[in-house]
XYZ file of N, CA, C and O in Angstrom:
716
model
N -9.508 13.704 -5.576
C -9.701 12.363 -6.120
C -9.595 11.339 -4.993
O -8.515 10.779 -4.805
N -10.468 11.112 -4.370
C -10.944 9.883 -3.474
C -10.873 8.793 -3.718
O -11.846 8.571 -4.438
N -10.144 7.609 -3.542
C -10.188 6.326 -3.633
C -10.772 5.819 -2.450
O -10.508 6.054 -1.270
N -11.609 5.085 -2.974
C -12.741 3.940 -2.070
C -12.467 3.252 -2.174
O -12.471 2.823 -3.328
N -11.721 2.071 -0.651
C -11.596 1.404 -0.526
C -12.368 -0.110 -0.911
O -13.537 -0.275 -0.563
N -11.700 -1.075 -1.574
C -12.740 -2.161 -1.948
C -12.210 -3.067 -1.413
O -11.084 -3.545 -1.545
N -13.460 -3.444 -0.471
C -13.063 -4.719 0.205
C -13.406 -6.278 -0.466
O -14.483 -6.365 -1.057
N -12.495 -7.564 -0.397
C -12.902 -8.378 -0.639
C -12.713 -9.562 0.128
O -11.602 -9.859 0.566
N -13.823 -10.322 0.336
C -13.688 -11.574 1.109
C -13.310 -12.927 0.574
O -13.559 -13.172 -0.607
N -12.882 -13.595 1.139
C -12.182 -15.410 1.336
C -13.544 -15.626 1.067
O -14.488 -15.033 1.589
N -13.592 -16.647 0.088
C -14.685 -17.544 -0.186
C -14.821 -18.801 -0.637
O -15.811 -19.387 -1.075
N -13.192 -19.306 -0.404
C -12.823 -20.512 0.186
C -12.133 -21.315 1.302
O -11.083 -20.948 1.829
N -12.908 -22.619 1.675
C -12.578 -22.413 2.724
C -11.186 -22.395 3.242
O -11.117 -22.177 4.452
N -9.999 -22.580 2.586
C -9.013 -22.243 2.939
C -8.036 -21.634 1.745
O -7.607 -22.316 0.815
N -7.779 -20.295 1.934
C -6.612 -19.762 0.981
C -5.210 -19.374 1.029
O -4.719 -19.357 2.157
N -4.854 -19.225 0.568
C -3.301 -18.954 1.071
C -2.728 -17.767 0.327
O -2.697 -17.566 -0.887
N -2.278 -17.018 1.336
C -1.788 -15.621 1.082
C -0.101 -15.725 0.991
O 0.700 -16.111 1.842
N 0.129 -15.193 -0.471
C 1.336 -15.639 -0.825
C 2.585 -13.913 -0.852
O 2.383 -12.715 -0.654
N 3.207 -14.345 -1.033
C 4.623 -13.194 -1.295
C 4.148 -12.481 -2.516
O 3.689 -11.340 -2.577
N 4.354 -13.433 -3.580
C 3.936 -12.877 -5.118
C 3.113 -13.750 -5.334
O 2.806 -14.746 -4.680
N 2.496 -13.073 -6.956
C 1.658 -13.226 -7.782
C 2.016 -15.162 -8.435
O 1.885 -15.446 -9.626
N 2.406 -16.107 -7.474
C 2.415 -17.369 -8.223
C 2.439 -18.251 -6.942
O 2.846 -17.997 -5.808
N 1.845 -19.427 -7.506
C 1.332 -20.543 -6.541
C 3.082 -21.161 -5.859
O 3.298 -21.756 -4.804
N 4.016 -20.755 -6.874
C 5.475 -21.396 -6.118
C 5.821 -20.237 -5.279
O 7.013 -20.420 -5.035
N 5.458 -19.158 -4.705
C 5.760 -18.068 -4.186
C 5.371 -18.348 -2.493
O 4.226 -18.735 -2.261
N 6.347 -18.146 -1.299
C 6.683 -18.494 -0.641
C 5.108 -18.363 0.190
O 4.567 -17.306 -0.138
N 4.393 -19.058 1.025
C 2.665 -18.391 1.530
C 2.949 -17.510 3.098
O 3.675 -17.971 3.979
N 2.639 -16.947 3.145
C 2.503 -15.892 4.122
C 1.659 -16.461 5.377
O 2.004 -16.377 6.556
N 0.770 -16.910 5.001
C -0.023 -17.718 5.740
C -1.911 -17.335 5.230
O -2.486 -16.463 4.579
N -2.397 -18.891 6.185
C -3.472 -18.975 5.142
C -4.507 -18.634 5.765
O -4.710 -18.811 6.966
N -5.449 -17.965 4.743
C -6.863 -17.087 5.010
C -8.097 -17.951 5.033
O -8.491 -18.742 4.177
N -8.698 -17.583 6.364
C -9.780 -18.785 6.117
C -11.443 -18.355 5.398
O -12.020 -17.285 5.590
N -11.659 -18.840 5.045
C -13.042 -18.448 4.608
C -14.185 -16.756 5.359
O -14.600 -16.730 6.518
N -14.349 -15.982 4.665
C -15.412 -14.996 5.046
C -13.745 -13.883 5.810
O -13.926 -12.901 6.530
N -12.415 -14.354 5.429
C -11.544 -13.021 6.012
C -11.706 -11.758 5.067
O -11.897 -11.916 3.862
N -11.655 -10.948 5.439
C -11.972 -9.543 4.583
C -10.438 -8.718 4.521
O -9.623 -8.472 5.411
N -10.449 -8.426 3.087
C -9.373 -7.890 2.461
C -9.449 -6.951 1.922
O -10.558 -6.761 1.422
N -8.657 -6.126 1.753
C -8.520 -4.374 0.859
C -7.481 -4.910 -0.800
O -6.442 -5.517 -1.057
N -8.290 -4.400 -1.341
C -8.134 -4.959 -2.595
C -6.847 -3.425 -3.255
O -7.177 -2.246 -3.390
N -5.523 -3.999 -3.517
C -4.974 -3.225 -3.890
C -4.570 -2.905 -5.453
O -4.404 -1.758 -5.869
N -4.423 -4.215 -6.342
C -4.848 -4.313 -7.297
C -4.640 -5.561 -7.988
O -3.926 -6.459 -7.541
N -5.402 -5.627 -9.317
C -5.172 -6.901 -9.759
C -4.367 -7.117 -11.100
O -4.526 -6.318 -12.023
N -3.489 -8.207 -11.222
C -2.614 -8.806 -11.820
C -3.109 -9.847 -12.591
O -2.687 -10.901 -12.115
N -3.862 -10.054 -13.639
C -3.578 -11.421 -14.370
C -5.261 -11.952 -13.089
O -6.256 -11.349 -12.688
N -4.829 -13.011 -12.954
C -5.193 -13.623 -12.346
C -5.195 -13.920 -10.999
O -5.427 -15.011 -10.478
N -4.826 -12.516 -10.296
C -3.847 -12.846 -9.036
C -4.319 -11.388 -8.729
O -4.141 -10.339 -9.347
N -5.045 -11.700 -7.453
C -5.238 -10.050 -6.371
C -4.039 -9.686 -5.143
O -3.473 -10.454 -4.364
N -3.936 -8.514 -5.279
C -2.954 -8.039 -4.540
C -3.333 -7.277 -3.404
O -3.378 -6.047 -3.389
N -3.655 -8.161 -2.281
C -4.304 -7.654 -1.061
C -3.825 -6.900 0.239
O -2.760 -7.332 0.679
N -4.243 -6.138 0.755
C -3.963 -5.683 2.435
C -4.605 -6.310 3.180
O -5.819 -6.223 2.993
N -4.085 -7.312 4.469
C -5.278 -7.542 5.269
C -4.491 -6.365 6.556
O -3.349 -6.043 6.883
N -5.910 -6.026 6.972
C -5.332 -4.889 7.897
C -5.064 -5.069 9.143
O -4.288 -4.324 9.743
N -5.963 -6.573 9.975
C -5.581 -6.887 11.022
C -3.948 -7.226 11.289
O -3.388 -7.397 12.371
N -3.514 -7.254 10.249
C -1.717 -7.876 10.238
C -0.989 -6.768 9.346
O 0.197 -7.077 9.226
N -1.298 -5.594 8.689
C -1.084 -4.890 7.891
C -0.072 -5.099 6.898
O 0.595 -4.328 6.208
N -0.156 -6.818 7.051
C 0.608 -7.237 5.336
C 0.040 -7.409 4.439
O -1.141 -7.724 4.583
N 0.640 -7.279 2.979
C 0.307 -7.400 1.344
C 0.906 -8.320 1.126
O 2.008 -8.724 1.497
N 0.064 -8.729 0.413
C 0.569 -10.093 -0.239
C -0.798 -10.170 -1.567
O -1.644 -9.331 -1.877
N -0.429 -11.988 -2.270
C -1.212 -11.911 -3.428
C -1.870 -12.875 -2.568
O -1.650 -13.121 -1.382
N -3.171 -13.651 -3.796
C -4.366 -14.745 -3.640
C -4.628 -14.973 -5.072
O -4.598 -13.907 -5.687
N -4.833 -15.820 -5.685
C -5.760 -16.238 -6.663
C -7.333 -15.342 -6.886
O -8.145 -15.416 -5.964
N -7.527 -14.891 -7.572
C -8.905 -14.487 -8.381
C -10.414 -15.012 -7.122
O -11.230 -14.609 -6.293
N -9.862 -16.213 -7.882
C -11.025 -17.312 -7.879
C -11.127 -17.154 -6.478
O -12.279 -17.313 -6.073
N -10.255 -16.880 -5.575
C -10.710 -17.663 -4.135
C -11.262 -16.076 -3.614
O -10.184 -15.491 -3.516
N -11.897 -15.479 -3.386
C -12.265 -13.888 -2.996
C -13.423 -13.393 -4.220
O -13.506 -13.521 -5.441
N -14.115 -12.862 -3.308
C -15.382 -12.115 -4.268
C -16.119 -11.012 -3.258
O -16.301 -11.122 -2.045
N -16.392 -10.191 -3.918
C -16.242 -8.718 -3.107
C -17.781 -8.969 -1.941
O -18.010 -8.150 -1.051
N -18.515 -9.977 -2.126
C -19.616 -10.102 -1.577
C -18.736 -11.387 -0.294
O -17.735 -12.104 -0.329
N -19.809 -11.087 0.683
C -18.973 -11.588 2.114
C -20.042 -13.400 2.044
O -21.204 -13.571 1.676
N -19.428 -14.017 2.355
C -20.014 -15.640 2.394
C -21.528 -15.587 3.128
O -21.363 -15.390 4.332
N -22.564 -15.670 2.873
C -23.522 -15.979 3.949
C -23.101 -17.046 4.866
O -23.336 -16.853 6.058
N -22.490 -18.194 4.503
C -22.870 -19.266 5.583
C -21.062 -19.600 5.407
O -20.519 -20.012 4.381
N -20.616 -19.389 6.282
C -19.510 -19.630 7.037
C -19.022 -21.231 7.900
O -19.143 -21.264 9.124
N -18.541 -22.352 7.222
C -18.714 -23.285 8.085
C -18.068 -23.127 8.845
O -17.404 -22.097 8.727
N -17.758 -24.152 10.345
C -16.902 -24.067 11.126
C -15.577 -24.917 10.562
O -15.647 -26.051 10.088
N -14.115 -23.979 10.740
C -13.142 -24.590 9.869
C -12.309 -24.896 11.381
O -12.662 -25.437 12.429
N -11.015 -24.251 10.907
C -9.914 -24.738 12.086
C -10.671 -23.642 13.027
O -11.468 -22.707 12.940
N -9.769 -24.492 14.145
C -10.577 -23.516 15.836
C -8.828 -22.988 16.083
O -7.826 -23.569 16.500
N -9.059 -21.838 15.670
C -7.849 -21.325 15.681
C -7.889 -20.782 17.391
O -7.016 -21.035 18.222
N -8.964 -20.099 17.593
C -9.439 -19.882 18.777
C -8.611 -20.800 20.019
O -7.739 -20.273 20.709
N -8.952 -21.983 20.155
C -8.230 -22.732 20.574
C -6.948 -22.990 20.726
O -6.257 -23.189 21.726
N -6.687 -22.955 19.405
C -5.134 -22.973 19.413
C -4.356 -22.039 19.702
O -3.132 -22.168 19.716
N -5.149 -20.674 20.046
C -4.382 -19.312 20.490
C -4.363 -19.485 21.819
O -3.335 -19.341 22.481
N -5.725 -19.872 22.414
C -5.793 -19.656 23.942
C -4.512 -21.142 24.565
O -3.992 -20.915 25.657
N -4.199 -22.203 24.012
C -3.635 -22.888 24.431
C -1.569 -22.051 24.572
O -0.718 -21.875 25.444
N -1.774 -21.781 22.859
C -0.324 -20.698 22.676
C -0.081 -19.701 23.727
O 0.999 -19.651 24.315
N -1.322 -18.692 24.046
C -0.957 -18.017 25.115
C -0.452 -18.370 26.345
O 0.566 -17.833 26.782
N -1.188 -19.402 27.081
C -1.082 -19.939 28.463
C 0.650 -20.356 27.826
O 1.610 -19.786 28.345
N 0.845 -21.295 26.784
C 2.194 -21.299 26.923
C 3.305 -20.436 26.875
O 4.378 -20.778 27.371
N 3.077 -18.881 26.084
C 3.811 -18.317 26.303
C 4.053 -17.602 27.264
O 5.184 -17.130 27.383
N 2.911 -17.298 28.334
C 3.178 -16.478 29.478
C 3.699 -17.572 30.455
O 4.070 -17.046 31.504
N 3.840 -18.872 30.449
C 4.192 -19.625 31.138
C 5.784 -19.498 31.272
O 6.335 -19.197 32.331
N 6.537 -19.793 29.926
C 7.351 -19.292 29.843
C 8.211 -18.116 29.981
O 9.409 -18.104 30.265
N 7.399 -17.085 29.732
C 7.625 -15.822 30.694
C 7.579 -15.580 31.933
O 7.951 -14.593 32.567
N 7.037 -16.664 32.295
C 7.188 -16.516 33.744
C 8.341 -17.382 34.732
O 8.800 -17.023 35.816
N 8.598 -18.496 34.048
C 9.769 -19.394 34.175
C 11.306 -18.477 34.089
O 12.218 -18.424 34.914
N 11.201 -17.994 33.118
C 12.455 -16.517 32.650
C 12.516 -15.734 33.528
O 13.577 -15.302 33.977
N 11.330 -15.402 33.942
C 11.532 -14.117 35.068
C 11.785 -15.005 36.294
O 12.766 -14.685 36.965
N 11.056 -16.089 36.712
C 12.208 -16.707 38.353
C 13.606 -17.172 37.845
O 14.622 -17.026 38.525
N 13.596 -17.693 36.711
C 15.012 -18.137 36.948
C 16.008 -16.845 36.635
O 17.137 -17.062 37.074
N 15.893 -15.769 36.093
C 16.905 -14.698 35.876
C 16.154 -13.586 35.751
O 16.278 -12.915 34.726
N 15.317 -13.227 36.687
C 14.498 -12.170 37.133
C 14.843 -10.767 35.741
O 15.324 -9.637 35.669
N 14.164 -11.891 34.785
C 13.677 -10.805 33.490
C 12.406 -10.999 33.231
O 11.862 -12.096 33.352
N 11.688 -9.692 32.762
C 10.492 -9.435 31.929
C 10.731 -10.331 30.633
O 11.891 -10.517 30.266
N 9.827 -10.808 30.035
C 9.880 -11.073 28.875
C 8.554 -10.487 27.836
O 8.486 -9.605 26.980
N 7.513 -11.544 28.447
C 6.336 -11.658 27.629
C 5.069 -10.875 28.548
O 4.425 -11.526 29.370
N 4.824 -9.523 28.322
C 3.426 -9.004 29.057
C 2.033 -9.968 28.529
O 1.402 -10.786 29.198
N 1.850 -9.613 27.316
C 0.733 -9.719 27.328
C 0.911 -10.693 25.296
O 1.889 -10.584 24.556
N -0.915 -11.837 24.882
C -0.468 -12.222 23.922
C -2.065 -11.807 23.251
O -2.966 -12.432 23.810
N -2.426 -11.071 22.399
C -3.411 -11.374 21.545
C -3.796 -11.896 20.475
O -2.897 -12.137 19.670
N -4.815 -12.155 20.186
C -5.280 -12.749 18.825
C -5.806 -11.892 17.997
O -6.807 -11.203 18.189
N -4.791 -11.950 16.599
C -5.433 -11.002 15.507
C -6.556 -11.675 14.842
O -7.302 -10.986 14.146
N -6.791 -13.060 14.980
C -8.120 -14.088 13.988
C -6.520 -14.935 12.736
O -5.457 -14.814 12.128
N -7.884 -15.884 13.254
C -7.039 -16.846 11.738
C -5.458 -17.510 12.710
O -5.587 -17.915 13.865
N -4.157 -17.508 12.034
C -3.131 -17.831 12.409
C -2.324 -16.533 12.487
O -1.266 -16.603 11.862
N -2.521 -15.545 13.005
C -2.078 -14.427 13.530
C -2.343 -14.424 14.523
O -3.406 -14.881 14.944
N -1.272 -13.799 15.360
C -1.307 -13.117 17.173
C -0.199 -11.978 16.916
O 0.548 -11.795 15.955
N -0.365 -11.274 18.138
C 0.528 -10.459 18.526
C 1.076 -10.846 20.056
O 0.355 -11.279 20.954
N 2.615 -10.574 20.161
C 3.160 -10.316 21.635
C 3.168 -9.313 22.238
O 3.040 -8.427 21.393
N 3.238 -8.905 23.153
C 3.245 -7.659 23.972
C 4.586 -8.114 24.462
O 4.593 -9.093 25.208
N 5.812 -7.497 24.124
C 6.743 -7.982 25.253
C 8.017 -6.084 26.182
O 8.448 -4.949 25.979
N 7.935 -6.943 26.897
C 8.676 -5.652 27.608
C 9.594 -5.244 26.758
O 9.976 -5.843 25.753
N 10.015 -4.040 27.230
C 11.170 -2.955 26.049
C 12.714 -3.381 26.662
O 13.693 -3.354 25.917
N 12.792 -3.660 27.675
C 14.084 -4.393 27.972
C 14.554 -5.351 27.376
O 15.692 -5.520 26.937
N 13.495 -6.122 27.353
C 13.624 -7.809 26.599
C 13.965 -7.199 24.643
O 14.801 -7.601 23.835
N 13.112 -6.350 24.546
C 13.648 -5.799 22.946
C 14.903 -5.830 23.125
O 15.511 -6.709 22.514
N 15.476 -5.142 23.774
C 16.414 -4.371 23.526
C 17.643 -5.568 23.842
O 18.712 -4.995 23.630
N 17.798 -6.414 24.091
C 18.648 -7.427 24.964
C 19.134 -7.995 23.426
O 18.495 -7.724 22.409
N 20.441 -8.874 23.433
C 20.743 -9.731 22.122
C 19.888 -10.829 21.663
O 19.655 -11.237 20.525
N 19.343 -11.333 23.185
C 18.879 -12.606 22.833
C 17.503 -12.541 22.449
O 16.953 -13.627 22.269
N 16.932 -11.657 22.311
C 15.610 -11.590 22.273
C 14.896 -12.240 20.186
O 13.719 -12.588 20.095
N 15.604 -12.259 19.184
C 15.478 -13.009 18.025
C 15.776 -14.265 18.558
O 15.038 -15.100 18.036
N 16.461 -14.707 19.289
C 16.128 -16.638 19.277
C 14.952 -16.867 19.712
O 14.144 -17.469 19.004
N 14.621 -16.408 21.020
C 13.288 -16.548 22.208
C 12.112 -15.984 21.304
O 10.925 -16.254 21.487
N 12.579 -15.213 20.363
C 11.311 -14.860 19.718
C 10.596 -15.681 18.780
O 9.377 -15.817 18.671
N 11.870 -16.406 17.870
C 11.812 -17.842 17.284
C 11.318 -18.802 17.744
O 10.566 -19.652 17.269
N 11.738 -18.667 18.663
C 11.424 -20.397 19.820
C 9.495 -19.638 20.198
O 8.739 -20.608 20.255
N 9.020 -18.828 20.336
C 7.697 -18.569 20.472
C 7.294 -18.673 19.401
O 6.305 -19.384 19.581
N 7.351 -18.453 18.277
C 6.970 -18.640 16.535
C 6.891 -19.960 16.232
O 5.906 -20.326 15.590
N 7.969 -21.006 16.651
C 7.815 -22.404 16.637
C 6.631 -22.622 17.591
O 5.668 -23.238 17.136
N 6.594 -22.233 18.730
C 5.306 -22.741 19.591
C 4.085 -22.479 18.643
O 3.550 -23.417 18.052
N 3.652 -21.176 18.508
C 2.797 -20.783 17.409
C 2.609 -21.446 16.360
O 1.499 -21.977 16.347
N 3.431 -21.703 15.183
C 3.499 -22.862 14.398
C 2.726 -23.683 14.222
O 1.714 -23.878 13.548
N 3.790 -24.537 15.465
C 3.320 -25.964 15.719
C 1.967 -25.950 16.232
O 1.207 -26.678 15.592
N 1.403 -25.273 17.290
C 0.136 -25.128 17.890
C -1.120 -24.781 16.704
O -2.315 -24.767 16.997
N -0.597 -24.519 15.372
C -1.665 -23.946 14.033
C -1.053 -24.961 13.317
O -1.745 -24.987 12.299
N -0.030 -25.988 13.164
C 0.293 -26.977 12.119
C -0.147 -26.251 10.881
O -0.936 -26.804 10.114
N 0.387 -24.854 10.600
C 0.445 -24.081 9.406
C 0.830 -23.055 9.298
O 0.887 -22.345 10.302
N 1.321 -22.477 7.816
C 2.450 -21.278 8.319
C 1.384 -20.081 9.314
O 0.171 -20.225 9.465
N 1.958 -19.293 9.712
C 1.876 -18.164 10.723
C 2.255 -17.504 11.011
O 3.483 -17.587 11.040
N 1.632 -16.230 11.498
C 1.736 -14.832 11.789
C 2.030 -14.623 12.988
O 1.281 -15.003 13.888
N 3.507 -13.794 13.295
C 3.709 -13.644 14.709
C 3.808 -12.127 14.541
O 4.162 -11.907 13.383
N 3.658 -11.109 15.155
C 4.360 -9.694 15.116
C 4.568 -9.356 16.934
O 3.724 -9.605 17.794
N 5.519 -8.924 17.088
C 6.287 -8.559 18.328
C 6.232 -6.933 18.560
O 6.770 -6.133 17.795
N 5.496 -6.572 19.736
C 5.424 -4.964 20.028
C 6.307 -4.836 21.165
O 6.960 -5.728 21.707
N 6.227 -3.342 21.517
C 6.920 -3.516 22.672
C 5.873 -2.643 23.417
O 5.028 -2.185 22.647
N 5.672 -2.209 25.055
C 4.593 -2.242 26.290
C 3.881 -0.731 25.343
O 2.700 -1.020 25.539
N 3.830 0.216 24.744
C 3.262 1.324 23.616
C 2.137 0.182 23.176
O 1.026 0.127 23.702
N 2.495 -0.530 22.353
C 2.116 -1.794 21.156
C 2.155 -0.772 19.933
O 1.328 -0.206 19.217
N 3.942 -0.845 20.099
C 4.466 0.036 18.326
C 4.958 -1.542 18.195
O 5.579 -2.317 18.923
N 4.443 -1.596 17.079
C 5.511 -3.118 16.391
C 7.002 -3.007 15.911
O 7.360 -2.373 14.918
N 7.682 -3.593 16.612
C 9.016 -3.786 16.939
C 9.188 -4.764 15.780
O 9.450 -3.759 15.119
N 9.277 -5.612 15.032
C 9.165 -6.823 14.436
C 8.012 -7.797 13.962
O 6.856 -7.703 14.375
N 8.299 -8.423 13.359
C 7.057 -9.529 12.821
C 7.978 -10.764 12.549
O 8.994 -10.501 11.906
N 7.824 -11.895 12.878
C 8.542 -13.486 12.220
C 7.333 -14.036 11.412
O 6.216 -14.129 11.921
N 7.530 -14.297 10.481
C 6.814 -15.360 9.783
C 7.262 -16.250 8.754
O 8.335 -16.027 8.193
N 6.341 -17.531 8.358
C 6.601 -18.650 7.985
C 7.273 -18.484 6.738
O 6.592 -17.927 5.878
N 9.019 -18.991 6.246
C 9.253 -18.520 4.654
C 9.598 -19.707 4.431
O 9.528 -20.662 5.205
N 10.118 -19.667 2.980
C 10.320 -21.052 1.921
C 10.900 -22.000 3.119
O 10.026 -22.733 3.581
N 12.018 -22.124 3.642
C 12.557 -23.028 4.374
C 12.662 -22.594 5.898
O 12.257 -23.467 6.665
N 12.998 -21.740 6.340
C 12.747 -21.190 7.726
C 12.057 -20.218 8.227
O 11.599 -19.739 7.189
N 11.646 -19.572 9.076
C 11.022 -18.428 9.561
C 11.460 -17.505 8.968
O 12.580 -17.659 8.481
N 10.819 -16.298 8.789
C 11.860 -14.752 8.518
C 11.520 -14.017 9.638
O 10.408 -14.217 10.127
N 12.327 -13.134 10.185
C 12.570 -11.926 10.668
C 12.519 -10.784 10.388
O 13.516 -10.073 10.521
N 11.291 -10.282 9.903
C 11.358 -8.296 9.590
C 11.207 -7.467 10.671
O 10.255 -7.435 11.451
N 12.334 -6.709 10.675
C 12.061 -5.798 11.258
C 11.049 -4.252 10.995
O 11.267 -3.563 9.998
N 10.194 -3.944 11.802
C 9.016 -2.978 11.437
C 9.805 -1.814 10.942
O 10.959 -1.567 11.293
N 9.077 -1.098 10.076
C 9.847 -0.061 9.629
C 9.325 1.088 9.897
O 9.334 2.019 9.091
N 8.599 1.171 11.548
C 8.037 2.117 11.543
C 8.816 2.870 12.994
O 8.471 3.991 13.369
């Protein structure tokens, strides 16, 4: 018994990917138009999605997703932008850390699309106490640089995900990967 995956796309231009199945439910962060989703199941009025570039679940509204992909895509936020600016700042900072107390921090930063990235950061720096504040204080850069909630996930030099921070009701959260 084979299950076929069903994908469904954002077909507004901005949605928001929530915790649960209700509009007061904390947003995960938001999906922009033509993002493609694995449809896990539906609730009422409320789809229960995988996006796989970030391999979180969360819900969406009905209405905003339809299994057919947008022909015409406008240009929305330039997230683009706002990653390549985030990066230069975080390796900047990684590099400030390493002259002043000759530590690794931050290798490398990619872009998953949308308000997601990933860190690449050294396995020393994991492993150190301080590494949840500095990881915070990069999530605020991120943030602020998307002026909307956001997706951070933290690997270590493998790129096994060590962690993820993202945007909750009143402060950031901290999960640790459970893999």
């Amino acid at each position: 018994n084979l299950k076929c995956e069903e994908n469904f796309f954002s077909i507004k231009s901005i949605s928001n990917f929530h915790m649960n199945p209700t509009t007061e439910s904390p947003v995960i962060y938001p999906i922009d138009i033509g993002k493609e989703m694995v449809l896990l199941k539906k609730e009422g009025e409320w789809l229960n999605l995988l996006d796989k570039q970030t391999g979180l679940v969360g819900w969406s509204p009905n209405e905003n997703f339809s299994s057919e992909k947008p022909n015409e895509i406008p240009q929305g936020k330039n997230y683009e932008k706002s990653f390549e600016i985030f990066k230069g700042k975080v390796l900047e900072m990684s590099n400030s850390i390493k002259e002043a107390i000759s530590i690794e921090t931050f290798l490398d930063v990619k872009h998953l699309g949308g308000a997601a990235a990933v860190v690449i950061a050294d396995d020393n720096w994991l492993k150190g106490r301080r590494h949840a504040n500095q990881a915070f204080q990069v999530y605020e850069l991120w943030r602020n640089q998307n002026q909307s909630p956001s997706f951070l996930s933290f690997k270590n030099s493998a790129e096994v995900e060590q962690f993820i921070i993202l945007s909750g009701p009143h402060r950031p959260r901290y999960l640790k990967s459970s893999k």
